[in-house]
XYZ file of C-alpha atoms in Angstrom:
676
model
C 50.190 -24.358 -26.929
C 47.147 -25.737 -27.029
C 47.058 -25.073 -22.923
C 48.187 -21.712 -23.035
C 45.877 -20.922 -25.276
C 42.747 -22.368 -23.342
C 44.593 -20.236 -20.360
C 44.246 -17.276 -21.867
C 40.879 -17.885 -22.754
C 39.241 -18.577 -19.508
C 41.471 -15.317 -18.359
C 39.967 -12.798 -21.346
C 36.067 -14.134 -21.089
C 34.101 -16.990 -21.718
C 31.001 -15.968 -23.492
C 28.296 -18.165 -21.850
C 27.174 -21.175 -20.731
C 28.075 -23.969 -23.337
C 31.775 -21.908 -24.034
C 32.423 -23.051 -20.088
C 31.509 -26.342 -21.186
C 33.637 -26.098 -24.225
C 36.751 -25.093 -21.950
C 35.821 -26.927 -19.469
C 36.116 -30.087 -21.621
C 39.290 -28.509 -23.045
C 40.727 -28.811 -19.346
C 39.698 -32.454 -19.202
C 41.598 -33.421 -22.522
C 44.363 -31.701 -21.996
C 44.591 -32.639 -18.453
C 45.753 -29.902 -15.921
C 42.229 -30.554 -14.246
C 44.194 -31.082 -11.793
C 45.166 -26.968 -11.967
C 43.923 -24.722 -8.744
C 43.388 -21.926 -10.995
C 42.302 -22.451 -13.554
C 39.689 -25.015 -11.651
C 38.995 -21.635 -9.435
C 38.266 -19.269 -13.426
C 36.289 -22.060 -14.145
C 34.197 -22.480 -11.141
C 33.948 -18.365 -10.930
C 32.065 -18.545 -14.190
C 29.394 -21.302 -13.280
C 28.631 -19.052 -10.516
C 28.212 -16.465 -12.929
C 25.777 -18.093 -15.079
C 23.715 -19.773 -11.887
C 25.147 -23.036 -12.731
C 25.368 -24.149 -9.069
C 25.094 -27.745 -10.163
C 27.450 -27.560 -12.709
C 30.004 -25.907 -10.123
C 28.622 -28.451 -6.995
C 29.634 -31.381 -10.070
C 32.931 -29.031 -10.765
C 34.538 -28.460 -7.191
C 34.154 -32.996 -6.523
C 35.891 -34.030 -9.163
C 38.445 -31.448 -8.494
C 42.184 -33.719 -6.804
C 42.950 -31.368 -3.816
C 41.178 -29.172 -3.823
C 42.616 -25.736 -1.404
C 40.966 -22.399 0.400
C 40.921 -20.433 -2.374
C 38.090 -23.296 -4.253
C 36.783 -23.488 -1.152
C 36.377 -20.261 -0.330
C 35.327 -20.154 -4.164
C 32.054 -21.953 -3.784
C 31.067 -20.228 -0.728
C 31.331 -17.216 -1.474
C 29.285 -18.422 -5.385
C 26.708 -20.809 -3.402
C 26.174 -16.698 -0.845
C 25.764 -15.292 -4.303
C 23.429 -17.678 -5.905
C 21.055 -18.255 -2.316
C 21.411 -20.747 -1.383
C 22.825 -21.095 2.416
C 22.570 -24.616 3.339
C 25.724 -25.866 0.755
C 27.999 -22.589 1.454
C 27.574 -23.438 5.535
C 28.169 -27.714 4.249
C 31.029 -25.960 2.124
C 32.498 -24.084 4.882
C 31.875 -27.610 7.296
C 33.886 -29.778 4.553
C 36.326 -26.629 4.994
C 36.769 -28.202 7.830
C 36.576 -30.782 7.662
C 39.779 -30.553 4.731
C 41.599 -29.850 7.611
C 41.981 -25.519 6.801
C 41.508 -22.483 8.966
C 38.999 -19.771 7.254
C 40.170 -16.484 6.575
C 38.643 -13.210 6.420
C 37.333 -13.785 2.767
C 36.086 -17.255 5.006
C 34.678 -15.638 7.818
C 32.241 -12.020 5.384
C 30.256 -14.899 3.358
C 29.498 -17.755 5.735
C 28.678 -14.868 8.568
C 27.038 -13.513 5.772
C 24.721 -16.828 4.718
C 24.235 -17.885 8.783
C 22.646 -14.467 8.992
C 20.077 -14.801 5.603
C 19.240 -18.260 7.649
C 19.229 -16.708 10.848
C 20.954 -18.942 12.376
C 22.380 -17.701 15.152
C 23.868 -20.141 17.755
C 25.997 -20.658 14.943
C 26.885 -17.419 14.148
C 27.629 -17.073 18.014
C 29.989 -19.937 17.151
C 31.977 -18.346 13.957
C 31.656 -15.312 15.509
C 34.107 -16.951 18.470
C 36.299 -18.296 16.286
C 37.024 -14.990 14.504
C 38.147 -13.251 18.280
C 41.040 -16.446 18.755
C 41.900 -16.363 14.803
C 42.981 -12.099 15.119
C 40.388 -10.955 12.529
C 38.070 -8.857 14.376
C 39.300 -5.819 13.635
C 38.615 -7.134 9.460
C 35.746 -3.777 9.043
C 34.425 -6.821 6.340
C 34.253 -9.438 9.070
C 33.155 -6.896 10.445
C 30.128 -5.885 8.752
C 29.142 -9.394 8.469
C 29.095 -9.797 11.780
C 26.754 -6.384 11.956
C 24.507 -8.438 9.495
C 24.323 -11.425 11.687
C 23.340 -9.863 14.522
C 21.057 -7.540 13.333
C 19.084 -9.816 10.866
C 18.560 -12.443 14.222
C 16.964 -9.410 15.640
C 20.136 -9.190 18.594
C 20.392 -4.792 17.920
C 22.614 -3.998 20.312
C 24.342 -6.163 20.237
C 24.785 -5.292 16.047
C 25.357 -1.849 17.728
C 27.891 -2.599 19.739
C 30.512 -4.744 17.468
C 29.978 -1.370 14.581
C 30.649 1.185 17.005
C 34.193 -1.275 17.691
C 35.223 -1.256 14.404
C 38.199 0.821 14.039
C 38.063 2.432 10.205
C 33.813 2.395 8.591
C 33.940 1.603 6.045
C 29.567 3.067 3.704
C 29.359 -0.557 3.708
C 29.077 -1.068 7.703
C 27.310 1.676 7.861
C 25.097 1.036 4.780
C 24.914 -2.584 7.027
C 23.904 -0.833 10.671
C 21.576 1.259 8.839
C 19.891 -1.515 7.475
C 19.767 -3.449 10.515
C 17.779 -0.665 11.444
C 15.391 -0.455 9.325
C 14.623 -3.901 9.890
C 13.925 -3.606 13.416
C 11.207 -1.269 12.533
C 13.446 1.741 13.777
C 13.638 3.994 10.427
C 14.005 7.593 12.975
C 17.172 5.698 14.445
C 18.703 4.482 11.200
C 17.877 8.356 9.607
C 19.771 9.615 12.732
C 22.458 7.058 11.794
C 22.340 8.340 7.877
C 23.507 11.816 9.518
C 26.071 11.241 11.405
C 27.749 9.098 8.176
C 28.134 12.027 6.883
C 29.235 13.987 9.071
C 31.995 11.819 9.436
C 33.342 12.410 5.978
C 31.704 9.171 4.761
C 30.305 9.411 0.939
C 27.110 6.466 0.510
C 26.561 4.623 -2.073
C 23.887 4.139 -4.075
C 21.583 1.497 -1.320
C 22.772 3.655 1.293
C 20.444 6.296 -0.333
C 17.906 4.540 -1.346
C 17.562 2.199 1.763
C 17.325 5.663 3.613
C 15.006 7.296 1.163
C 13.211 4.311 1.560
C 12.563 4.731 5.925
C 11.721 8.583 5.361
C 8.291 6.990 3.469
C 8.085 5.016 6.021
C 8.042 7.184 8.777
C 5.954 10.145 6.607
C 9.299 12.306 7.188
C 9.387 14.667 4.336
C 12.039 17.573 6.045
C 14.111 14.579 5.920
C 13.242 13.219 2.570
C 13.641 17.551 1.420
C 17.217 17.347 2.729
C 18.340 13.869 1.463
C 16.902 15.199 -1.754
C 19.229 18.307 -1.492
C 22.124 16.239 -1.122
C 21.330 14.190 -4.036
C 21.536 16.636 -6.516
C 24.568 18.053 -4.164
C 26.157 14.836 -4.942
C 25.967 13.992 -8.169
C 23.336 10.804 -7.102
C 20.627 12.606 -9.673
C 21.546 10.966 -12.466
C 21.320 7.271 -11.219
C 17.192 5.965 -11.430
C 17.173 2.990 -8.708
C 18.554 6.918 -6.152
C 15.638 8.929 -7.735
C 12.436 5.065 -8.042
C 12.931 5.370 -4.369
C 12.993 9.045 -3.992
C 9.304 9.766 -6.151
C 8.578 6.543 -3.934
C 9.462 8.595 -0.895
C 7.324 11.872 -2.189
C 4.775 9.929 -2.985
C 4.217 8.301 0.334
C 4.685 11.418 1.538
C 1.939 12.491 0.807
C 4.026 15.731 -2.046
C 2.858 14.149 -5.071
C 3.434 17.959 -6.782
C 7.149 17.129 -5.880
C 6.957 13.864 -6.813
C 5.948 15.222 -10.267
C 8.873 16.753 -10.252
C 11.126 14.556 -9.763
C 9.789 11.981 -12.709
C 9.655 14.697 -15.358
C 12.982 16.007 -14.746
C 14.344 11.815 -15.322
C 16.587 11.118 -18.169
C 15.478 7.483 -18.004
C 12.393 5.480 -16.504
C 11.862 1.918 -15.986
C 8.408 0.071 -14.833
C 9.295 0.286 -11.267
C 9.370 4.899 -11.403
C 6.485 4.268 -14.063
C 4.352 2.043 -10.711
C 6.033 4.628 -8.066
C 4.181 7.770 -9.046
C 0.798 5.528 -10.858
C 0.730 4.263 -6.421
C 0.712 7.456 -5.853
C -1.463 9.382 -7.208
C -4.066 6.533 -6.342
C -3.447 6.044 -2.725
C -2.958 9.828 -2.668
C -6.764 10.470 -3.976
C -5.690 11.860 -7.101
C -7.881 9.080 -9.459
C -8.741 10.408 -12.543
C -3.716 12.134 -12.692
C -3.421 8.348 -12.272
C -4.882 6.827 -15.220
C -3.796 10.113 -17.258
C -0.679 8.723 -16.327
C -1.540 4.586 -17.131
C -2.064 6.546 -20.054
C 1.039 8.258 -21.158
C 2.706 5.002 -19.687
C -0.060 3.567 -22.573
C 1.775 5.375 -25.115
C 5.941 5.357 -23.794
C 4.352 0.169 -25.246
C 5.192 -0.274 -21.589
C 3.569 -2.701 -20.113
C 2.609 -2.599 -17.227
C 3.193 -4.458 -13.370
C 1.068 -5.749 -10.611
C 2.206 -2.421 -8.798
C 1.320 0.137 -12.004
C -1.438 -2.335 -12.019
C -2.856 -2.039 -8.196
C -2.683 1.694 -8.999
C -4.717 1.180 -12.078
C -7.484 -0.310 -10.626
C -7.501 2.093 -7.555
C -7.905 4.916 -9.067
C -10.877 2.994 -11.317
C -12.432 1.728 -7.480
C -12.789 5.029 -6.090
C -14.139 6.182 -9.023
C -16.445 3.908 -9.576
C -15.149 2.794 -13.225
C -16.460 -0.275 -14.187
C -16.205 -0.441 -17.400
C -12.799 1.227 -17.895
C -10.967 -0.921 -14.234
C -12.464 -4.120 -16.811
C -10.512 -2.918 -20.006
C -7.145 -2.450 -17.687
C -7.387 -5.718 -16.567
C -7.360 -7.174 -19.689
C -4.116 -5.783 -20.795
C -2.481 -8.848 -18.269
C -3.567 -12.765 -18.525
C -6.300 -14.002 -15.834
C -3.694 -16.642 -15.066
C -1.860 -13.553 -12.978
C -4.533 -12.150 -11.732
C -5.409 -15.282 -10.265
C -1.972 -16.351 -8.789
C -0.475 -13.371 -7.829
C -2.293 -12.998 -4.162
C -1.274 -8.946 -4.816
C -3.147 -7.850 -7.718
C -5.591 -10.474 -7.259
C -6.807 -9.007 -4.077
C -6.117 -5.460 -5.850
C -9.169 -7.083 -8.424
C -11.842 -8.450 -5.356
C -11.328 -4.340 -4.006
C -12.252 -2.998 -7.148
C -14.668 -4.840 -8.301
C -16.323 -4.263 -4.387
C -15.976 -0.451 -4.440
C -17.601 -0.640 -8.166
C -20.577 -2.309 -6.643
C -19.987 -5.508 -8.623
C -19.537 -7.877 -6.056
C -20.456 -10.805 -7.508
C -17.460 -10.405 -10.057
C -15.530 -9.181 -6.552
C -16.733 -13.330 -5.115
C -15.956 -14.862 -8.418
C -11.953 -13.978 -8.188
C -12.568 -14.558 -4.700
C -13.655 -18.471 -5.390
C -10.970 -18.733 -8.034
C -8.249 -17.571 -6.340
C -5.489 -20.059 -6.580
C -4.102 -18.724 -3.090
C -6.018 -17.722 -0.213
C -3.472 -16.364 2.564
C -5.238 -13.977 5.273
C -4.426 -10.258 2.077
C -7.149 -11.858 0.214
C -9.618 -13.386 2.915
C -9.708 -9.697 4.233
C -9.868 -8.190 1.259
C -13.993 -9.801 0.208
C -14.308 -9.619 3.935
C -14.121 -5.507 3.679
C -16.169 -5.827 0.151
C -18.974 -8.053 1.123
C -18.885 -5.951 3.961
C -18.977 -2.064 2.254
C -21.727 -3.811 -0.173
C -24.294 -4.957 2.985
C -23.952 -8.043 2.480
C -22.948 -8.601 6.368
C -24.604 -12.647 6.361
C -22.002 -13.485 3.582
C -19.346 -10.872 5.161
C -19.890 -13.760 8.374
C -19.370 -17.642 5.913
C -15.817 -16.341 4.791
C -15.244 -15.287 7.902
C -16.200 -18.895 8.736
C -14.812 -20.358 5.811
C -11.634 -18.475 6.783
C -10.906 -19.988 9.773
C -11.547 -23.460 8.437
C -8.373 -22.645 6.725
C -6.774 -22.304 9.089
C -5.741 -18.189 8.549
C -5.729 -16.243 11.559
C -7.771 -13.529 11.919
C -5.623 -9.979 12.157
C -7.160 -6.899 12.662
C -7.512 -6.104 9.308
C -9.979 -8.920 9.586
C -11.766 -7.297 12.196
C -12.017 -3.842 10.839
C -14.228 -5.857 7.830
C -16.166 -7.272 10.729
C -17.052 -5.220 12.687
C -17.245 -2.026 9.615
C -20.378 -4.841 8.246
C -22.628 -4.313 11.408
C -21.715 -0.904 11.931
C -23.084 -0.990 8.334
C -26.205 -4.002 9.613
C -26.456 -1.856 12.387
C -26.033 -5.815 14.365
C -25.146 -4.481 18.073
C -25.001 -7.809 18.734
C -23.476 -8.877 16.585
C -20.386 -7.097 16.898
C -20.258 -6.685 20.612
C -19.500 -10.325 19.429
C -16.663 -10.352 17.236
C -14.526 -7.235 19.413
C -15.150 -8.696 22.778
C -14.178 -12.240 20.480
C -10.844 -10.576 19.796
C -8.707 -10.491 22.816
C -10.744 -13.337 24.473
C -9.930 -15.405 21.439
C -8.224 -14.295 19.194
C -5.399 -13.136 21.410
C -5.413 -9.974 19.044
C -5.512 -6.270 21.340
C -8.017 -4.062 19.525
C -7.050 -0.919 18.431
C -7.725 1.851 17.789
C -9.751 1.919 14.426
C -11.594 -1.267 15.919
C -12.697 1.049 18.389
C -13.781 3.467 15.896
C -16.558 0.872 14.112
C -17.745 -0.202 17.428
C -17.710 3.099 18.373
C -19.903 3.935 15.101
C -21.944 1.096 15.307
C -22.958 1.895 18.846
C -23.590 5.949 18.170
C -25.468 4.646 14.196
C -27.867 2.174 16.564
C -28.272 5.595 18.865
C -26.438 4.062 21.751
C -24.857 7.518 22.017
C -24.489 6.901 25.424
C -22.694 3.608 25.708
C -20.783 5.374 22.173
C -19.310 7.747 24.684
C -18.321 5.240 27.649
C -16.798 3.177 25.168
C -14.326 5.860 24.232
C -13.763 7.019 28.281
C -12.852 3.422 28.543
C -9.932 3.007 25.459
C -6.039 2.477 26.455
C -5.305 4.988 23.937
C -6.665 8.509 23.766
C -9.468 8.834 21.062
C -8.452 10.261 17.682
C -10.970 12.371 14.870
C -11.918 9.122 13.737
C -13.465 7.935 17.123
C -15.245 11.448 17.646
C -16.185 11.614 14.282
C -17.902 9.138 14.517
C -19.224 9.618 16.968
C -20.734 13.418 15.982
C -22.117 11.505 13.442
C -24.492 9.410 15.092
C -25.007 12.476 17.639
C -26.122 14.373 13.797
C -28.242 11.083 13.936
C -30.005 11.352 16.452
C -30.222 15.493 16.435
C -28.091 15.508 19.788
C -26.468 18.918 19.876
C -26.226 18.522 23.656
C -23.872 15.973 23.793
C -22.239 17.037 20.277
C -21.099 20.522 21.449
C -18.263 18.993 23.747
C -17.402 16.133 20.647
C -16.454 18.978 18.900
C -14.693 20.652 20.908
C -12.333 18.007 20.668
C -12.229 17.844 17.163
C -11.697 20.950 17.057
C -8.373 20.672 19.041
C -7.078 17.947 17.510
C -8.147 19.552 13.794
C -8.852 22.946 14.064
C -7.838 23.983 10.730
C -11.013 20.538 9.555
C -13.938 23.011 8.259
C -15.664 19.690 8.663
C -16.195 19.228 12.447
C -17.796 22.879 12.147
C -20.264 21.627 9.405
C -21.674 18.953 10.771
C -22.113 20.975 13.205
C -23.294 23.418 11.710
C -25.442 20.596 9.884
C -27.652 19.249 13.797
C -28.026 22.029 14.398
C -30.116 22.962 11.099
C -31.847 20.182 11.818
C -33.036 21.051 14.451
C -34.106 23.980 13.032
C -31.678 26.198 15.597
C -30.668 28.637 12.500
C -29.097 31.643 15.167
C -26.610 28.611 15.930
C -25.633 27.554 12.527
C -25.514 30.735 11.235
C -22.505 31.474 14.775
C -20.886 28.382 13.604
C -20.765 29.373 9.757
C -19.830 33.199 10.644
C -16.202 31.082 12.403
C -16.211 29.483 9.502
C -15.650 32.377 7.530
C -12.980 33.844 10.320
C -11.372 31.510 9.880
C -10.647 31.123 6.615
C -12.605 27.569 5.267
C -14.556 26.299 3.544
C -16.596 23.255 2.890
C -16.086 21.086 0.410
C -17.924 20.653 -2.503
C -20.121 17.829 -2.803
C -18.555 16.183 -6.268
C -19.478 13.138 -7.865
C -17.391 10.957 -10.681
C -20.170 8.029 -12.846
C -18.274 6.685 -16.159
C -20.072 6.618 -19.587
C -17.832 4.568 -22.294
C -15.041 4.261 -20.245
C -14.738 7.757 -20.034
C -15.246 9.553 -16.167
C -17.661 12.685 -15.876
C -17.205 14.781 -12.195
C -20.040 17.050 -10.997
C -19.948 19.414 -8.240
C -22.497 20.502 -6.828
C -24.534 22.827 -8.912
C -21.992 22.356 -11.723
C -22.898 24.176 -15.144
C -20.018 24.053 -16.521
C -20.181 19.939 -18.176
C -21.768 20.520 -21.228
C -24.373 18.751 -21.711
C -25.115 20.534 -18.542
C -28.326 22.273 -19.813
C -30.358 18.659 -21.390
C -29.381 17.268 -17.345
C -31.534 20.484 -14.874
C -33.925 19.981 -17.973
C -33.909 16.003 -16.981
C -33.582 16.789 -13.491
C -36.131 19.683 -13.839
C -38.135 16.508 -15.511
C -37.942 14.036 -13.409
C -39.293 16.301 -10.611
C -42.516 17.130 -12.232
C -42.690 12.530 -12.684
C -41.427 12.266 -8.550
C -43.701 14.771 -7.524
C -46.567 12.657 -8.890
C -45.157 9.905 -7.497
C -45.675 11.632 -3.331
C -42.028 13.474 -3.888
C -41.562 16.338 -1.814
C -38.553 17.654 -1.163
C -36.458 16.937 2.868
C -35.730 20.859 2.994
C -34.399 20.158 6.239
C -30.902 18.735 4.782
C -30.520 22.217 2.863
C -27.670 24.364 6.055
C -29.036 27.622 4.918
C -32.157 29.453 7.005
C -33.961 30.233 3.638
C -37.146 30.646 1.523
C -38.819 26.654 1.079
C -38.462 27.634 -2.772
C -34.972 28.052 -2.911
C -34.165 25.264 -0.947
C -35.670 22.655 -2.632
C -33.393 24.660 -5.549
C -30.573 23.509 -3.934
C -31.207 20.097 -3.552
C -32.133 19.310 -7.064
C -28.527 20.766 -7.548
C -26.817 17.780 -5.541
C -23.643 16.620 -6.965
C -25.159 12.820 -7.412
C -28.411 14.417 -8.775
C -26.517 16.280 -11.557
C -24.399 12.786 -12.126
C -27.465 9.650 -12.772
C -29.754 12.587 -14.498
C -26.109 12.339 -17.099
C -26.366 8.789 -17.043
C -29.676 9.236 -17.605
C -29.777 10.561 -20.505
C -25.864 8.291 -21.786
C -27.268 4.656 -21.178
C -28.905 1.842 -22.246
C -32.012 1.077 -19.811
C -30.999 -1.856 -19.680
C -27.964 -0.751 -17.955
C -26.797 0.065 -13.752
C -26.260 3.586 -13.056
C -22.612 3.965 -10.992
C -21.272 6.411 -9.435
C -18.675 7.501 -6.732
C -19.481 10.258 -4.498
C -17.187 12.079 -2.265
C -19.396 13.215 1.235
C -21.687 11.595 3.106
C -26.018 11.162 0.549
C -27.660 13.482 1.896
C -31.208 12.432 3.402
C -33.628 13.997 0.826
C -30.601 12.769 -1.919
C -30.762 8.976 -0.611
C -34.974 9.854 -1.211
C -35.946 11.204 -4.280
C -32.966 8.235 -6.084
C -35.331 5.651 -4.543
C -38.134 7.114 -6.770
C -35.760 8.279 -9.614
C -35.094 4.528 -9.762
C -38.974 3.272 -9.378
C -40.390 5.565 -12.186
C -37.417 4.840 -14.736
C -37.432 0.856 -13.635
C -32.896 1.712 -13.543
C -30.843 -0.149 -10.386
C -29.094 2.872 -9.025
C -25.898 2.148 -7.004
C -24.437 4.920 -4.945
C -21.420 4.840 -2.984
C -20.256 8.149 -0.670
C -18.156 8.387 1.832
C -19.672 6.132 4.360
C -21.679 3.156 2.282
C -22.957 2.026 -0.533
C -26.406 2.510 -1.347
C -27.609 -0.149 -3.833
C -31.759 1.490 -5.370
C -33.743 -0.943 -6.842
C -37.717 -0.786 -7.902
C -37.697 2.433 -5.314
C -36.214 0.074 -2.401
C -32.366 0.382 -1.464
C -30.723 -2.238 0.359
C -27.855 -0.202 2.299
C -29.944 -0.917 5.651
C -29.984 2.575 6.067
C -31.511 4.309 8.720
C -32.388 7.843 7.956
C-alpha cells in the first residue's frame, strides 16, 4: 500500500526539492530503489529543481541503469547548461554497452554545439548515419545547430536541405545559424521561405527574425512582420511585442515603437528599457526621461539597460543633477561590478563636463575591460585632457588589453581637439604597423578632421583620395569644416558638391557653404546658396541649448521668447553686454549669416541659444555653482569670445558642450584648446 501511495505521489507531482528528497527517502526505505521507472522520475524532478549534483548522486547509486536513465541524465545536464557532464554521461553509456537512440543523439549533439566540439560532433554525425537516424527531423535539427555554431554554415545548410519534412524547430535552427554568422539579410529571406511553405513560426522564431531586422535597420521587413504578428494572433505575446518595440526603436521609428508599447496589455521591465534606450539613442532624451519617470510611477525597479538609457539621456542634456539622482536608484556596487553600467556612468560624467568623477568611477571599477578603457579614453579626449588620454592608453597596454578601432577613434579625436598633428599621425600609423588593425572610415574621418583643423587642407584632401573606401559625409564634412575655419572657399565648393550628391536633403551642407561665403563677405554667393535652400524647401536646423537647474532641464532656441522668464533673461543679457563692452567686447558680426546692418547683426548674436541658457542659469543658480550648457550645434566664434568674458565679469565657471567638443571657461580663459 505504501509503495502504491509513493508511486501515486511521484506521478502526480512534487512541489519542492525537499518534497522530492522525502519521496526519495521513502523509495529507499521501501526497497524499491531498483525500479528504474521510479528512479527516472526522481532524476527528472532533480533537474526540474536545477539540482544536478543530487541527480548525479542518485544516478551513481542506481544498480542497473538502462538507456532511459542515461538519456534522462544527458538531457537534464544539457538543460542545466552542464554540457561537459552530458558528454561524459554519453561516453559512460557507450562504455556500458548501450547504443544511442534518436533521443540520445538530439541532446548530446546539442551539448557538442554549445561546447563547439566539432571533431566529436562529426563522429556523432557518422554514427547517426550508420544507425539510420539521418532522417529523424530532431536529430538533423541538432546537426544543423552543431554545424552552424561551429562556423560551418554551408554544411549546416546542406543538412537542413536534406531534412525531408522540416518543422518549425529545424527552420528556426537554420535561421539562427545565419544570424549567428551575421548574415541577417539571409535570415530574413529564410523566414519568408518558412511562411511560403506553410510552416507557422513560434515565438522564438519571430523574436530572432525581428532581431535580424533591427541589426539590418530593415524597417520595411519589420513592418511586414509586424503585420503578420497581428494577423497570426501573436499580438498578445509579451516577448514578441518587446522584440517588436526593440526593432522599431533600433530602426529609428520611435512613433511606431510607442504605438506597440502603448498597445501592450502587460509590459515587463525589458520592454520599458527598450523604449527608454530607444528614445535616448534616437536623439529624444526628454522623451526617454519622461518615460523613465512614468516607469517609476509604476513602481518598477530599473534594470541595467533602463539605467543605461537614462544616463545616456542625461548625458545628452548635460543633466548632471538628474543623472546623479538616477544613479542613486541602484547600489554603487552594481555600477562598479557591471562593465555596461560602469561604462554608461563614465560616459555620463564625461559628457556632463565632470571628468574628475568619470575618472573616479574608472579607477573604482572592479573589472576593467576594453569597453571601460575606451569609455574613459573618449571622455578624457572630448574634455581636452589629451595627455591623460595617452596615459590611460599606456595603462591599457600594461593590462594586456588589446586596443580596438574604438580605442583609436578616441585617441585620434583627442589629437584633433588639441591640434596634435604629429601624435595623431603616429597613432594612425601604429594601427596597422603595430596593432594589425585596418583603419576604418571613422579613423580616416578623425585624421581628416585633425589635418583640416590644423590648416593642412591639401594633406587632408590627399588623404581622402588615398582612402581604400569611398568617403562618406563625416569625412567630407570634416574637410569642409576645415575649409570654413581657414576660409578656403576654393576647396570647399568641390567638397560640397560631393556632399550634396551623398545627402541632397541635408540643409547643413548648404548652410556651411553659406557660412564660408558670409565669413569672406561674399554676400551675393551666400544669398544664392540660401535661395537654393528655399527652392528645395529646406530649413536650417535651429540652434538649441539645454541647461539644468535644480534637477529640471530647460530648453532654449535661438531668439527664444517662450520661456516664462524670458523678460528677465533678456534684461540680464542686456546688463551683461554692457559689462562686456566695458572690458573690450565687440560683437564678431561676421558669424551672422545675413548681409544686414551691423546693429541688427549684433541683435541676432545676442539671441543665440547658449547665451540665453547662460543668462537663465546666472539668474537661478548660486555664485559658486558651475553652469553647464549643452548645444545641438557648434558654438559660433562670437559666442565663444563672449562667454570667455562672461566667465570673467561674473567669476563663474561655465562649461559648454556643443556637437563638436567641450569648452571650459574660467576667469576669462578657455581650456578647450579651440582656435577660431
